[in-house]
PDB file of C-alpha atoms in Angstrom:
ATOM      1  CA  UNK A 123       9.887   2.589   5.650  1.00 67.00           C
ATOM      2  CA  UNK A 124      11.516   4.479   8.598  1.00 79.00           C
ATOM      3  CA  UNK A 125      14.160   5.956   5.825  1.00 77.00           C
ATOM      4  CA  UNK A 126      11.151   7.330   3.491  1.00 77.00           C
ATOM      5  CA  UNK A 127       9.628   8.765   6.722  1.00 84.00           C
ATOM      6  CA  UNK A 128      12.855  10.729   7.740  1.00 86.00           C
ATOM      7  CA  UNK A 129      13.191  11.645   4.288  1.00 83.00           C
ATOM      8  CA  UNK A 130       9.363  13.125   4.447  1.00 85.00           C
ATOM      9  CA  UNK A 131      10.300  15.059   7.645  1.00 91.00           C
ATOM     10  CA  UNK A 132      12.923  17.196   5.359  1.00 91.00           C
ATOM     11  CA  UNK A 133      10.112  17.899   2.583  1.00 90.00           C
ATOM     12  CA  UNK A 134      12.062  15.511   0.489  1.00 83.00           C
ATOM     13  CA  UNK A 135      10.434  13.476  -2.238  1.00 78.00           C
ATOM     14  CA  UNK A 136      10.139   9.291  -1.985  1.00 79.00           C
ATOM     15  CA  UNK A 137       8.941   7.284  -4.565  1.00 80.00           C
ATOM     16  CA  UNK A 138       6.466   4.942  -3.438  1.00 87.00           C
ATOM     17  CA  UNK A 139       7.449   1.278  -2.958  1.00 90.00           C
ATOM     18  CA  UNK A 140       6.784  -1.474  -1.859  1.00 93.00           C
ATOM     19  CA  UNK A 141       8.401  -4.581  -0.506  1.00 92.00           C
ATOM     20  CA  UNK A 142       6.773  -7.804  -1.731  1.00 96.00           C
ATOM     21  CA  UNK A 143       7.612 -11.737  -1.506  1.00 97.00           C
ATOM     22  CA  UNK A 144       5.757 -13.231  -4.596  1.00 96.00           C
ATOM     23  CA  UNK A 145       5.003 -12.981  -8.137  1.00 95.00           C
ATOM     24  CA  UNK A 146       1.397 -12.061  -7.034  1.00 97.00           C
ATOM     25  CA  UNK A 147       2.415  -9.526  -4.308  1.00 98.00           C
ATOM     26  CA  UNK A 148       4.912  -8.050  -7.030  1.00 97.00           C
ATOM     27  CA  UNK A 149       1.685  -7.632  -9.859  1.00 98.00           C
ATOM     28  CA  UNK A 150      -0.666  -6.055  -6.575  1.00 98.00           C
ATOM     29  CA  UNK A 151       1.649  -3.701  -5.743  1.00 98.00           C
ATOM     30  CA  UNK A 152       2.490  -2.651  -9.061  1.00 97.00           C
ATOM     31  CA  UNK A 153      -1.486  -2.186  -9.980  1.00 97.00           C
ATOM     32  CA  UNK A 154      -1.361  -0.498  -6.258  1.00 97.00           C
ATOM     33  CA  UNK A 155       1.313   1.877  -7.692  1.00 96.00           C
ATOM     34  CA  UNK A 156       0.615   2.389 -11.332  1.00 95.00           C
ATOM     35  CA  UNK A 157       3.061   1.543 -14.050  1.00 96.00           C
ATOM     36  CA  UNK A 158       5.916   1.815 -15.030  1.00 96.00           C
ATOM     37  CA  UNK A 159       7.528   0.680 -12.242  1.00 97.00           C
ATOM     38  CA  UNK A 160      11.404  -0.696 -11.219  1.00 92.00           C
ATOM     39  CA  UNK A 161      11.206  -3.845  -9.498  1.00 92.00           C
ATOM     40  CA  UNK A 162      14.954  -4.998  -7.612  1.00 88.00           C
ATOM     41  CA  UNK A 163      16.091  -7.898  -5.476  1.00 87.00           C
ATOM     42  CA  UNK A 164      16.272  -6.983  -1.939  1.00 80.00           C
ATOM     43  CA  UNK A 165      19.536  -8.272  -0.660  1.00 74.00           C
ATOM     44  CA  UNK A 166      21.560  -8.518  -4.040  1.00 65.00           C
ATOM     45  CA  UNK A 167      24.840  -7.388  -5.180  1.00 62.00           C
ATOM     46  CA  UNK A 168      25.355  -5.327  -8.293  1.00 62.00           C
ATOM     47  CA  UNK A 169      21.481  -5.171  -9.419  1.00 62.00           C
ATOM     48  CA  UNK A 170      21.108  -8.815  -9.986  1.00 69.00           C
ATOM     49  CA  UNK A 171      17.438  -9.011 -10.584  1.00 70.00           C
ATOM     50  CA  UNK A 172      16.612  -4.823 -11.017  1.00 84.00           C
ATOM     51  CA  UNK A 173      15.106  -3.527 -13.846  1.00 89.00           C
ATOM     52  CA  UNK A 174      11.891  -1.599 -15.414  1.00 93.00           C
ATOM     53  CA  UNK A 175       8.478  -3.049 -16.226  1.00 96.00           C
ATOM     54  CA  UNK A 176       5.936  -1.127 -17.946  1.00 96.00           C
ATOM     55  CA  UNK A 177       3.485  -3.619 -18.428  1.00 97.00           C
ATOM     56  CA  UNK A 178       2.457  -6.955 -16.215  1.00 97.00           C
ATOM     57  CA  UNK A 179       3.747  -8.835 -18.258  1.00 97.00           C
ATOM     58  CA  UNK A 180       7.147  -7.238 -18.422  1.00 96.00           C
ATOM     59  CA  UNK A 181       6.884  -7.494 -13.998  1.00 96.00           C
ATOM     60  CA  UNK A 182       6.268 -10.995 -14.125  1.00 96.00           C
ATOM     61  CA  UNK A 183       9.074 -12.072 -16.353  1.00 94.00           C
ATOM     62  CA  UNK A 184      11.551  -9.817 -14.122  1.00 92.00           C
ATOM     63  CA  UNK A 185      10.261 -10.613 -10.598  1.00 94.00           C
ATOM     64  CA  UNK A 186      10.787 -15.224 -11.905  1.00 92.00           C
ATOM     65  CA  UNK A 187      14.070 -13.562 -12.286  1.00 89.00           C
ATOM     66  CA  UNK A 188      14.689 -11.129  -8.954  1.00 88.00           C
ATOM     67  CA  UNK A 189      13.118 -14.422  -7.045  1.00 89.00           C
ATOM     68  CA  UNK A 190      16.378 -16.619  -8.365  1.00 86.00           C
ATOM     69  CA  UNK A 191      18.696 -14.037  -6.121  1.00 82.00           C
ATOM     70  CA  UNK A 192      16.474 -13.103  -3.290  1.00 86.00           C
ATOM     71  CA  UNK A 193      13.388 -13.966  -1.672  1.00 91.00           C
ATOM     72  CA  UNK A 194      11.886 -10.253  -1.538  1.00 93.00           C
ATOM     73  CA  UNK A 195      11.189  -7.803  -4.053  1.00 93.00           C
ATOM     74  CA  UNK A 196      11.358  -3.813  -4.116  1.00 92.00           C
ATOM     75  CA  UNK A 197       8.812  -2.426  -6.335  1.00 95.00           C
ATOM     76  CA  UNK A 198       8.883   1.279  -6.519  1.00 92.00           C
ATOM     77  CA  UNK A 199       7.016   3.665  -8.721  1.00 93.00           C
ATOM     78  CA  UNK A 200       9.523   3.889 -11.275  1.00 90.00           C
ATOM     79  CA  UNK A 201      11.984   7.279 -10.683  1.00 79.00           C
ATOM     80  CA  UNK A 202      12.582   7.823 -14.741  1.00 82.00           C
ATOM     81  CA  UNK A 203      12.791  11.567 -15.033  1.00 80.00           C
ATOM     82  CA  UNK A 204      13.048  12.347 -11.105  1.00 74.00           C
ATOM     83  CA  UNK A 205      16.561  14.121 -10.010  1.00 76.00           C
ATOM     84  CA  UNK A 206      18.161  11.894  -8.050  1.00 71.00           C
ATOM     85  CA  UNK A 207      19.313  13.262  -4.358  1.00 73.00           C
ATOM     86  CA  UNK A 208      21.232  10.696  -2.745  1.00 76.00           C
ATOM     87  CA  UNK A 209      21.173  10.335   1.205  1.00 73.00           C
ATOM     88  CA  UNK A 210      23.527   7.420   3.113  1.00 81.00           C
ATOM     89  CA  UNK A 211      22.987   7.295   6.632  1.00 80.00           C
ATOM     90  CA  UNK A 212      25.525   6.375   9.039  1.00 86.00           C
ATOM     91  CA  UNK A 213      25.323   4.889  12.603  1.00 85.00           C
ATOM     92  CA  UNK A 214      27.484   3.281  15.546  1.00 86.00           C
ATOM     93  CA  UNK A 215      26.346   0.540  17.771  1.00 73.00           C
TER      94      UNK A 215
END
């Protein structure tokens, strides 16, 4: 959240998202959102658990499996087509 708001601040576009912790939460946010959507494990490796759902069906199958590796869920409006601008951010302390 505080990343998408300094992101906003430089008139840079964010795909909506949300972060979820059930199968249920995953389908609200995702009817919340509008399909498709990309739906990835929050503290995973290598995109174990990521991928695209365009229908509920499709989000429920993939969030049983983003659940095995992590017990919350990204769901964000899904960025197919977008131009991707990548930012890292970097701090001591």
């Amino acid at each position: 959240k505080i990343f998408a708001e300094r992101i906003a601040e430089i008139n840079e576009k964010v795909a909506p998202s949300a972060a979820v912790y059930s199968i249920q939460e995953s389908l609200d946010a995702a009817e919340k959102l509008g399909y498709p959507v990309m739906a990835r494990a929050a503290f995973s490796l290598g995109g174990l658990g990521s991928g695209f759902a365009n229908s509920k069906e499709e989000l429920k199958s993939l969030a049983q499996q983003a659940f095995a590796h992590s017990n919350q869920l990204i769901i964000d409006k899904s960025l197919k087509g977008w131009k991707e601008v990548e930012y890292d951010v970097v701090r001591d302390a």
